[in-house]
PDB file of C-alpha atoms in Angstrom:
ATOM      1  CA  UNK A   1     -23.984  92.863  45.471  1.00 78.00           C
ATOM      2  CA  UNK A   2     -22.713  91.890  48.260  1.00 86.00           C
ATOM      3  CA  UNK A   3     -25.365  89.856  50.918  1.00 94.00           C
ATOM      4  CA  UNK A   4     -25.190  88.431  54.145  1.00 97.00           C
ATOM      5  CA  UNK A   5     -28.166  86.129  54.656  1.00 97.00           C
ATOM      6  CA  UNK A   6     -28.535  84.865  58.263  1.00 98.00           C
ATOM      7  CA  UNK A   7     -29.869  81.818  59.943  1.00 97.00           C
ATOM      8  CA  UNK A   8     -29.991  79.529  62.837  1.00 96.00           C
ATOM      9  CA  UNK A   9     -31.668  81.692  65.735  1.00 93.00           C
ATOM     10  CA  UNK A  10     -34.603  81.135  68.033  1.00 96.00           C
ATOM     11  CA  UNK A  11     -35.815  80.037  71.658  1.00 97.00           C
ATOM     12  CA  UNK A  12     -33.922  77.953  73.621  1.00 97.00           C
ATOM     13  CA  UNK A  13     -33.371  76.947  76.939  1.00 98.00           C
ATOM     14  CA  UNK A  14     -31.072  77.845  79.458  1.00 98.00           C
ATOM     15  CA  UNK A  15     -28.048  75.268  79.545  1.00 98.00           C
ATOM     16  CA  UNK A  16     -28.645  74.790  75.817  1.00 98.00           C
ATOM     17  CA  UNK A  17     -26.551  75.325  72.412  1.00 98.00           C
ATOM     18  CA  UNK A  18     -28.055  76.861  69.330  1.00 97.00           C
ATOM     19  CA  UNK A  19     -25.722  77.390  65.565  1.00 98.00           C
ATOM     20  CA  UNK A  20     -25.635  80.418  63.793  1.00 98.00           C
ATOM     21  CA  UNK A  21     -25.100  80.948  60.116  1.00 98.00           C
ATOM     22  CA  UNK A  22     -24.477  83.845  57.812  1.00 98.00           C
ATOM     23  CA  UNK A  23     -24.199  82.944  54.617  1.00 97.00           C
ATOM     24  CA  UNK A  24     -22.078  85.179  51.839  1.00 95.00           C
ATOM     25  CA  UNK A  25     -24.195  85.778  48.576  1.00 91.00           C
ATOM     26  CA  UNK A  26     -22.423  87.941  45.600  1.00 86.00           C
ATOM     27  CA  UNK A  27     -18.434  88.040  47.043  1.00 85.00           C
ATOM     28  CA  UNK A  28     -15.595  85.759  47.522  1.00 87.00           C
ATOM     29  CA  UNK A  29     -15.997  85.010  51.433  1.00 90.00           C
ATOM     30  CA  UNK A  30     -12.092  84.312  51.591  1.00 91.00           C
ATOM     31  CA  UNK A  31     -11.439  88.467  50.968  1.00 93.00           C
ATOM     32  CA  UNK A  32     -12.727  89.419  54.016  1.00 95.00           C
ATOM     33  CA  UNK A  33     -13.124  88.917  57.832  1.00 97.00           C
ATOM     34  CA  UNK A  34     -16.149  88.554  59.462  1.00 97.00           C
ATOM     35  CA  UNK A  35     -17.446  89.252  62.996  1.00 98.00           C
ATOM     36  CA  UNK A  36     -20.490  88.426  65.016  1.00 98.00           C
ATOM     37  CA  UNK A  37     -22.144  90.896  67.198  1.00 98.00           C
ATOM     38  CA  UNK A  38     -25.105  91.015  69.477  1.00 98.00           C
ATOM     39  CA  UNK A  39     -27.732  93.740  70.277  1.00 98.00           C
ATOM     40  CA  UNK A  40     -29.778  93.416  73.155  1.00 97.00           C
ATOM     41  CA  UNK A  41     -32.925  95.670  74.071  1.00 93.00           C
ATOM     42  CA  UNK A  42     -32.065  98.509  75.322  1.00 95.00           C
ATOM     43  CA  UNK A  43     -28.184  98.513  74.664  1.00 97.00           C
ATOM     44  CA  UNK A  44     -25.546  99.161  72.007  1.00 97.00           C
ATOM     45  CA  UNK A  45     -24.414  96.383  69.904  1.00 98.00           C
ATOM     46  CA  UNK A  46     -21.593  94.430  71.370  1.00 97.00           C
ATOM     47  CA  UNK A  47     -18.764  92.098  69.490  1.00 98.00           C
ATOM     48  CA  UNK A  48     -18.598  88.821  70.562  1.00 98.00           C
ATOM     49  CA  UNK A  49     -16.478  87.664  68.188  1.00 98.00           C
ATOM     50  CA  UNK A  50     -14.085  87.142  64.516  1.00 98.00           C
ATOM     51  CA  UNK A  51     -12.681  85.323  62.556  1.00 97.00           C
ATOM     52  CA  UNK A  52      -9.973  86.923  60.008  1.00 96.00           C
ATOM     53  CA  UNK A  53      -9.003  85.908  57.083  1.00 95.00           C
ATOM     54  CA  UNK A  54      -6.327  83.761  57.397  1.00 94.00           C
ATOM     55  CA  UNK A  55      -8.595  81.728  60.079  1.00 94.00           C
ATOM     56  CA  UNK A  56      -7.583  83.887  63.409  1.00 96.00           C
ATOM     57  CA  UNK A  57     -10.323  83.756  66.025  1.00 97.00           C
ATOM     58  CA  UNK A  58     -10.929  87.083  68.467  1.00 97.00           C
ATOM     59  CA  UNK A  59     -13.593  85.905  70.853  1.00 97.00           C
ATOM     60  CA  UNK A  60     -14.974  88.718  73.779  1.00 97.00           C
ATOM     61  CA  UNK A  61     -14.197  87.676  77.517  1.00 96.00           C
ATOM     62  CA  UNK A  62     -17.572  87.895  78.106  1.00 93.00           C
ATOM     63  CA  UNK A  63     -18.376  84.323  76.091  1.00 96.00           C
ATOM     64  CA  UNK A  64     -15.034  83.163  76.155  1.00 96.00           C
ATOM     65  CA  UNK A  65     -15.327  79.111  77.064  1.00 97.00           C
ATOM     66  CA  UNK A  66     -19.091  79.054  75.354  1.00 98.00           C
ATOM     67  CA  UNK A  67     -18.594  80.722  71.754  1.00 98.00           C
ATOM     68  CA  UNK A  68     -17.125  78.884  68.730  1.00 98.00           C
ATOM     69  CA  UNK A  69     -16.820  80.512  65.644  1.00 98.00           C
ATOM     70  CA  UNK A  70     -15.994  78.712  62.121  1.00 97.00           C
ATOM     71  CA  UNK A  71     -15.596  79.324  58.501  1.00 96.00           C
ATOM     72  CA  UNK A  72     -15.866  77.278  55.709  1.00 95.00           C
ATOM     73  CA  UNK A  73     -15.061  79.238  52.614  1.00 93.00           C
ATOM     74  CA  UNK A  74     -16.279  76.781  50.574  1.00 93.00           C
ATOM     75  CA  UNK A  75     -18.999  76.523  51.868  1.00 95.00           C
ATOM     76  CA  UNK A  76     -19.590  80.627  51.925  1.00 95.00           C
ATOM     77  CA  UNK A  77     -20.375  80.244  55.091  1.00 97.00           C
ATOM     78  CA  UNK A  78     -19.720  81.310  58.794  1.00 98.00           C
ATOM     79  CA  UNK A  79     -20.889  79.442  61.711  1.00 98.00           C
ATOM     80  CA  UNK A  80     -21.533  80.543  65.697  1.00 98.00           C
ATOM     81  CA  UNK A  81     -21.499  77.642  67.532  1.00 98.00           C
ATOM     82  CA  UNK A  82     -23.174  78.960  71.426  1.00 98.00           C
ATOM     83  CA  UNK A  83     -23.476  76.699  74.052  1.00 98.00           C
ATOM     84  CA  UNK A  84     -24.358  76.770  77.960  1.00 98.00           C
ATOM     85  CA  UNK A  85     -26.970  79.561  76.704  1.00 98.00           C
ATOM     86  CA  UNK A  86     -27.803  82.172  79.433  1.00 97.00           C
ATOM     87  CA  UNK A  87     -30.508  84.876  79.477  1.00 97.00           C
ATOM     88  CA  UNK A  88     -28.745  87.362  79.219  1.00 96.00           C
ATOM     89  CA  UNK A  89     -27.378  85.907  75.775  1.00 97.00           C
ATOM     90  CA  UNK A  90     -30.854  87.124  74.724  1.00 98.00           C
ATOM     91  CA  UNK A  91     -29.930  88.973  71.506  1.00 98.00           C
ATOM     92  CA  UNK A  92     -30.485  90.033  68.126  1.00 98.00           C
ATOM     93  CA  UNK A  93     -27.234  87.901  66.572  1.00 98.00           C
ATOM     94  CA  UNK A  94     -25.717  89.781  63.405  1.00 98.00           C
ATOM     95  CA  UNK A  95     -23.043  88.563  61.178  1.00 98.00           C
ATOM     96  CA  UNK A  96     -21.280  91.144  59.354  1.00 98.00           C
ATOM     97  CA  UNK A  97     -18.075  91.380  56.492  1.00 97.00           C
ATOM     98  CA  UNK A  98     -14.709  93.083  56.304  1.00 96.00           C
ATOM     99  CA  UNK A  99     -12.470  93.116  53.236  1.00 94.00           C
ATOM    100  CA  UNK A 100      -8.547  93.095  55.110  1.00 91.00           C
ATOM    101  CA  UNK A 101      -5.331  91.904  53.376  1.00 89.00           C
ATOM    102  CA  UNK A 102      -4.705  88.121  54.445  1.00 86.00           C
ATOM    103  CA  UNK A 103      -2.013  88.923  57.272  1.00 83.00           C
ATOM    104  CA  UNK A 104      -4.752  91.763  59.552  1.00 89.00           C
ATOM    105  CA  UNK A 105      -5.848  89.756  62.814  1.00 92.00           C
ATOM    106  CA  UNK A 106      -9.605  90.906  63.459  1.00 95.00           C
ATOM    107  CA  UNK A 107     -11.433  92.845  66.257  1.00 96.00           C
ATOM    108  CA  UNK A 108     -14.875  92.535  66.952  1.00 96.00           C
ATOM    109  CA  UNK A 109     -15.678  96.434  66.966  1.00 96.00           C
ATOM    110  CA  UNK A 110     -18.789  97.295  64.987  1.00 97.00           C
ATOM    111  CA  UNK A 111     -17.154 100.359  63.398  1.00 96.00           C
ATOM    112  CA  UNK A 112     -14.373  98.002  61.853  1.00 96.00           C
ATOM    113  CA  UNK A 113     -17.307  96.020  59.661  1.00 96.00           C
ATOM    114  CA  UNK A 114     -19.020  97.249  56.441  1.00 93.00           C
ATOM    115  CA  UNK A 115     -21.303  95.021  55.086  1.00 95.00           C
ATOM    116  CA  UNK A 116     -23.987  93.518  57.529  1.00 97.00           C
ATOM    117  CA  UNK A 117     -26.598  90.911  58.068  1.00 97.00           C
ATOM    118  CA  UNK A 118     -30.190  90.594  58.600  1.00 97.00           C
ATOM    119  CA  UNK A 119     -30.161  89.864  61.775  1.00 98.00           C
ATOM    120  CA  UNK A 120     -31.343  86.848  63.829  1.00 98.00           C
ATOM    121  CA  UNK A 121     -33.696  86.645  66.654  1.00 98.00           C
ATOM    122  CA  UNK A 122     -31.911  84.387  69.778  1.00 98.00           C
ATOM    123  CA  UNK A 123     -34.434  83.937  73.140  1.00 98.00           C
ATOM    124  CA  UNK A 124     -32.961  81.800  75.978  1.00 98.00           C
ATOM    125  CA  UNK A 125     -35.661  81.457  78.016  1.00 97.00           C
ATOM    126  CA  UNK A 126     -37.258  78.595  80.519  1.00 95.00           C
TER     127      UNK A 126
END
């Protein structure tokens, strides 16, 4: 079965950098892309940003310059690298999987993902 197991989140303050993690339990992470999106309270789930397959990154404008985001297949792993953390990067974090052929770029659109994550708590706060 096919698990994404999340972890890294938590308070922070302004100016500082936290690393996410979603982890790939029960499937071969190099099959599929995988995206990280944020919900805040109150609004819809946003993209933020992908990595495909073959190692292309799609990162939203909106964190362009302060997102990072990484995969180490052997490691099963994804990573999130945020720095110069603002409040309004105040989020539930999800990680979340795509199976694409090896040559599909990704797009951080939440209808384009199957498989999703737990979910991960992220306060940037003074």
């Amino acid at each position: 079965q096919l698990q994404l197991v999340q972890s890294g989140g938590g308070l922070v303050q302004p100016g500082g950098s936290l690393r996410l993690s979603c982890a790939a339990s029960g499937f071969t992470l190099d099959r599929y892309a995988i995206g990280w999106f944020r919900q805040a309270p109150g609004k819809e789930r946003e993209g933020v940003s992908c990595i495909s397959r073959a190692g292309g990154v799609n990162i939203a404008d909106s964190v362009k310059g302060r997102f990072t985001i990484s995969r180490d297949n052997a490691k099963k792993t994804v990573y999130l690298q945020i720095n110069s953390l603002k409040a309004e990067d105040t989020a539930v974090y999800y990680c979340a999987a795509v199976s694409t052929i090896l040559t599909v770029p990704c797009v951080p659109e939440v209808g384009r993902f199957r498989s999703w994550g737990q979910g991960t708590q992220v306060t940037v706060s003074s």
